[in-house]
């Protein structure tokens, strides 16, 4: 029984890693093709998927957390313009949440090596030491999830290196992140209506 559980965990890890690689390759190709250069370009790229456009936005937003190739607010703007305030909100929230959980899980699973590859240099050393020792890290992580323009993808990876449990991380994410995305959705849908 234990061997089958270990085998299942190995297959699950391999599947998640394969999905990450495929998603990364697709995002990288879109990035190289100039699909992420502006809100309008991203909007056109996502709209080109027709009925699968909401799922595409979810994948793009998940991917931009795991492989930070564009700021999350660009996807939020494209989502609000394409699907309206609440439609954009749900697509963006689901995508960003999935990407945040994946980044956290990758850091938990593969440790410091993957985070150093994503964020090389002194920045890693400074932030990892602070995250491991700070008594206010949980509060700052919550504020970072709730506030716009905070580098929360960076913090998802770093949080995976701390002793924080997955349950606590997901609670912070699910309680803090909606407010920022909702604010973006209202703002960008209002701008889209004025255009």
Short mmCIF file of C-alpha atoms in Angstrom, two decimals:
data_model
loop_
_atom_site.label_atom_id
_atom_site.label_comp_id
_atom_site.label_asym_id
_atom_site.label_seq_id
_atom_site.Cartn_x
_atom_site.Cartn_y
_atom_site.Cartn_z
CA UNK A 1 0.00 0.00 0.00
CA UNK A 2 2.81 2.39 0.92
CA UNK A 3 4.59 1.72 -2.39
CA UNK A 4 1.46 2.60 -4.36
CA UNK A 5 1.12 5.87 -2.42
CA UNK A 6 4.78 6.71 -3.11
CA UNK A 7 4.29 5.83 -6.78
CA UNK A 8 1.17 8.03 -6.91
CA UNK A 9 3.12 10.94 -5.36
CA UNK A 10 5.93 10.48 -7.88
CA UNK A 11 3.49 10.43 -10.82
CA UNK A 12 1.67 13.47 -9.43
CA UNK A 13 4.94 15.38 -9.03
CA UNK A 14 6.00 14.42 -12.55
CA UNK A 15 2.59 15.47 -13.91
CA UNK A 16 2.72 18.84 -12.18
CA UNK A 17 6.26 19.42 -13.42
CA UNK A 18 5.26 18.47 -16.97
CA UNK A 19 2.28 20.85 -16.84
CA UNK A 20 4.58 23.61 -15.60
CA UNK A 21 7.01 22.99 -18.44
CA UNK A 22 4.26 22.96 -21.10
CA UNK A 23 2.68 26.09 -19.65
CA UNK A 24 6.08 27.78 -19.43
CA UNK A 25 6.83 26.92 -23.06
CA UNK A 26 3.45 28.27 -24.21
CA UNK A 27 3.90 31.47 -22.22
CA UNK A 28 7.43 31.90 -23.48
CA UNK A 29 6.28 31.47 -27.09
CA UNK A 30 3.50 34.03 -26.55
CA UNK A 31 6.00 36.38 -24.96
CA UNK A 32 8.46 36.02 -27.84
CA UNK A 33 5.63 36.53 -30.35
CA UNK A 34 4.78 39.86 -28.65
CA UNK A 35 1.43 38.67 -27.27
CA UNK A 36 2.17 40.12 -23.83
CA UNK A 37 3.60 43.49 -24.88
CA UNK A 38 0.41 45.39 -24.05
CA UNK A 39 -3.07 44.91 -22.67
CA UNK A 40 -4.48 45.13 -26.20
CA UNK A 41 -2.08 42.46 -27.53
CA UNK A 42 -2.90 40.13 -24.63
CA UNK A 43 -6.62 40.81 -25.10
CA UNK A 44 -6.39 39.86 -28.77
CA UNK A 45 -4.35 36.76 -27.97
CA UNK A 46 -6.86 35.54 -25.37
CA UNK A 47 -9.92 36.46 -27.47
CA UNK A 48 -8.44 34.38 -30.31
CA UNK A 49 -9.19 31.23 -28.30
CA UNK A 50 -12.94 31.80 -28.67
CA UNK A 51 -14.98 29.73 -26.24
CA UNK A 52 -11.75 28.69 -24.50
CA UNK A 53 -10.78 32.31 -23.83
CA UNK A 54 -11.70 32.22 -20.10
CA UNK A 55 -9.66 29.03 -19.61
CA UNK A 56 -6.78 30.63 -21.54
CA UNK A 57 -6.84 33.69 -19.29
CA UNK A 58 -6.83 31.42 -16.23
CA UNK A 59 -3.79 29.57 -17.61
CA UNK A 60 -1.99 32.81 -18.53
CA UNK A 61 -2.58 34.23 -15.06
CA UNK A 62 -1.46 31.00 -13.39
CA UNK A 63 1.61 30.90 -15.59
CA UNK A 64 2.59 34.51 -14.99
CA UNK A 65 2.91 33.75 -11.27
CA UNK A 66 5.00 30.63 -11.84
CA UNK A 67 7.14 32.18 -14.60
CA UNK A 68 6.94 35.96 -14.13
CA UNK A 69 6.98 37.17 -17.74
CA UNK A 70 4.38 39.90 -17.33
CA UNK A 71 2.85 41.84 -14.46
CA UNK A 72 -0.38 40.29 -13.15
CA UNK A 73 -2.31 43.53 -13.56
CA UNK A 74 -1.90 43.28 -17.36
CA UNK A 75 -3.89 40.04 -17.30
CA UNK A 76 -6.39 41.62 -14.90
CA UNK A 77 -6.90 44.50 -17.33
CA UNK A 78 -7.33 42.14 -20.29
CA UNK A 79 -9.76 39.96 -18.32
CA UNK A 80 -11.90 42.88 -17.19
CA UNK A 81 -12.03 44.28 -20.73
CA UNK A 82 -12.93 40.91 -22.26
CA UNK A 83 -15.29 39.43 -19.67
CA UNK A 84 -16.51 42.41 -17.65
CA UNK A 85 -15.86 43.16 -14.01
CA UNK A 86 -17.04 39.92 -12.40
CA UNK A 87 -16.17 37.57 -15.25
CA UNK A 88 -12.66 39.02 -15.36
CA UNK A 89 -12.42 38.87 -11.58
CA UNK A 90 -13.22 35.15 -11.42
CA UNK A 91 -10.88 34.19 -14.27
CA UNK A 92 -8.06 36.27 -12.78
CA UNK A 93 -8.66 35.14 -9.20
CA UNK A 94 -8.74 31.45 -10.13
CA UNK A 95 -5.66 31.74 -12.33
CA UNK A 96 -3.57 33.79 -9.92
CA UNK A 97 -4.59 31.56 -6.99
CA UNK A 98 -3.66 28.38 -8.89
CA UNK A 99 -0.33 29.90 -9.92
CA UNK A 100 0.39 31.07 -6.37
CA UNK A 101 -0.33 27.62 -4.95
CA UNK A 102 1.83 26.05 -7.65
CA UNK A 103 4.75 28.42 -6.96
CA UNK A 104 4.46 27.72 -3.22
CA UNK A 105 4.32 23.95 -3.88
CA UNK A 106 7.30 24.01 -6.25
CA UNK A 107 9.38 25.81 -3.63
CA UNK A 108 8.26 23.34 -0.94
CA UNK A 109 9.04 20.37 -3.17
CA UNK A 110 12.29 21.47 -4.82
CA UNK A 111 13.56 23.90 -2.20
CA UNK A 112 16.10 26.63 -2.45
CA UNK A 113 17.52 25.47 -5.81
CA UNK A 114 14.39 26.37 -7.80
CA UNK A 115 13.91 29.70 -6.04
CA UNK A 116 17.53 30.73 -6.69
CA UNK A 117 17.01 29.98 -10.40
CA UNK A 118 13.87 32.16 -10.44
CA UNK A 119 15.34 35.01 -8.35
CA UNK A 120 19.16 34.94 -8.50
CA UNK A 121 21.62 37.12 -6.68
CA UNK A 122 21.70 39.09 -3.48
CA UNK A 123 17.97 39.66 -3.63
CA UNK A 124 17.42 35.99 -2.82
CA UNK A 125 19.86 35.94 0.09
CA UNK A 126 18.43 39.09 1.67
CA UNK A 127 14.78 38.11 1.33
CA UNK A 128 15.16 34.46 2.30
CA UNK A 129 17.00 35.34 5.52
CA UNK A 130 14.34 37.90 6.40
CA UNK A 131 11.43 35.55 5.58
CA UNK A 132 12.86 32.75 7.70
CA UNK A 133 13.44 34.96 10.75
CA UNK A 134 10.69 37.59 10.61
CA UNK A 135 7.91 37.42 13.18
CA UNK A 136 5.75 39.70 11.05
CA UNK A 137 6.11 37.69 7.81
CA UNK A 138 2.55 36.33 7.93
CA UNK A 139 1.06 39.81 8.28
CA UNK A 140 3.26 41.20 5.51
CA UNK A 141 2.36 38.27 3.24
CA UNK A 142 -1.35 38.94 3.84
CA UNK A 143 -0.92 42.66 3.10
CA UNK A 144 1.10 41.79 0.02
CA UNK A 145 -1.70 39.59 -1.26
CA UNK A 146 -4.29 42.30 -0.62
CA UNK A 147 -2.36 45.31 -1.97
CA UNK A 148 -1.85 46.08 -5.66
CA UNK A 149 1.61 46.13 -7.26
CA UNK A 150 3.15 43.96 -4.52
CA UNK A 151 5.56 41.30 -5.87
CA UNK A 152 3.42 38.49 -4.50
CA UNK A 153 4.65 35.89 -7.03
CA UNK A 154 8.10 36.39 -5.53
CA UNK A 155 6.66 35.92 -2.03
CA UNK A 156 4.78 32.74 -3.02
CA UNK A 157 8.11 31.12 -3.81
CA UNK A 158 9.76 32.43 -0.64
CA UNK A 159 6.87 31.32 1.52
CA UNK A 160 7.38 27.81 0.16
CA UNK A 161 10.85 27.87 1.73
CA UNK A 162 9.51 28.82 5.17
CA UNK A 163 7.89 26.51 7.70
CA UNK A 164 4.44 27.86 6.84
CA UNK A 165 1.94 25.09 6.13
CA UNK A 166 0.11 24.82 2.82
CA UNK A 167 -3.21 25.31 4.64
CA UNK A 168 -2.10 28.56 6.24
CA UNK A 169 -0.67 29.83 2.95
CA UNK A 170 -3.91 29.03 1.10
CA UNK A 171 -5.98 30.75 3.82
CA UNK A 172 -3.85 33.91 3.48
CA UNK A 173 -4.12 33.72 -0.30
CA UNK A 174 -7.89 33.16 -0.37
CA UNK A 175 -8.60 35.86 2.21
CA UNK A 176 -6.17 38.49 0.92
CA UNK A 177 -5.92 38.14 -2.85
CA UNK A 178 -9.57 38.74 -3.87
CA UNK A 179 -9.48 42.39 -2.73
CA UNK A 180 -6.61 43.39 -4.98
CA UNK A 181 -8.02 41.54 -8.00
CA UNK A 182 -11.50 42.95 -7.37
CA UNK A 183 -10.09 46.49 -7.26
CA UNK A 184 -8.26 45.88 -10.55
CA UNK A 185 -11.43 44.40 -12.08
CA UNK A 186 -13.57 47.40 -11.14
CA UNK A 187 -10.94 49.86 -12.32
CA UNK A 188 -10.17 48.18 -15.63
CA UNK A 189 -13.79 47.37 -16.49
CA UNK A 190 -14.70 51.03 -15.87
CA UNK A 191 -11.85 52.14 -18.14
CA UNK A 192 -12.97 49.64 -20.81
CA UNK A 193 -16.52 51.01 -20.68
CA UNK A 194 -15.23 54.57 -21.18
CA UNK A 195 -13.19 53.56 -24.24
#
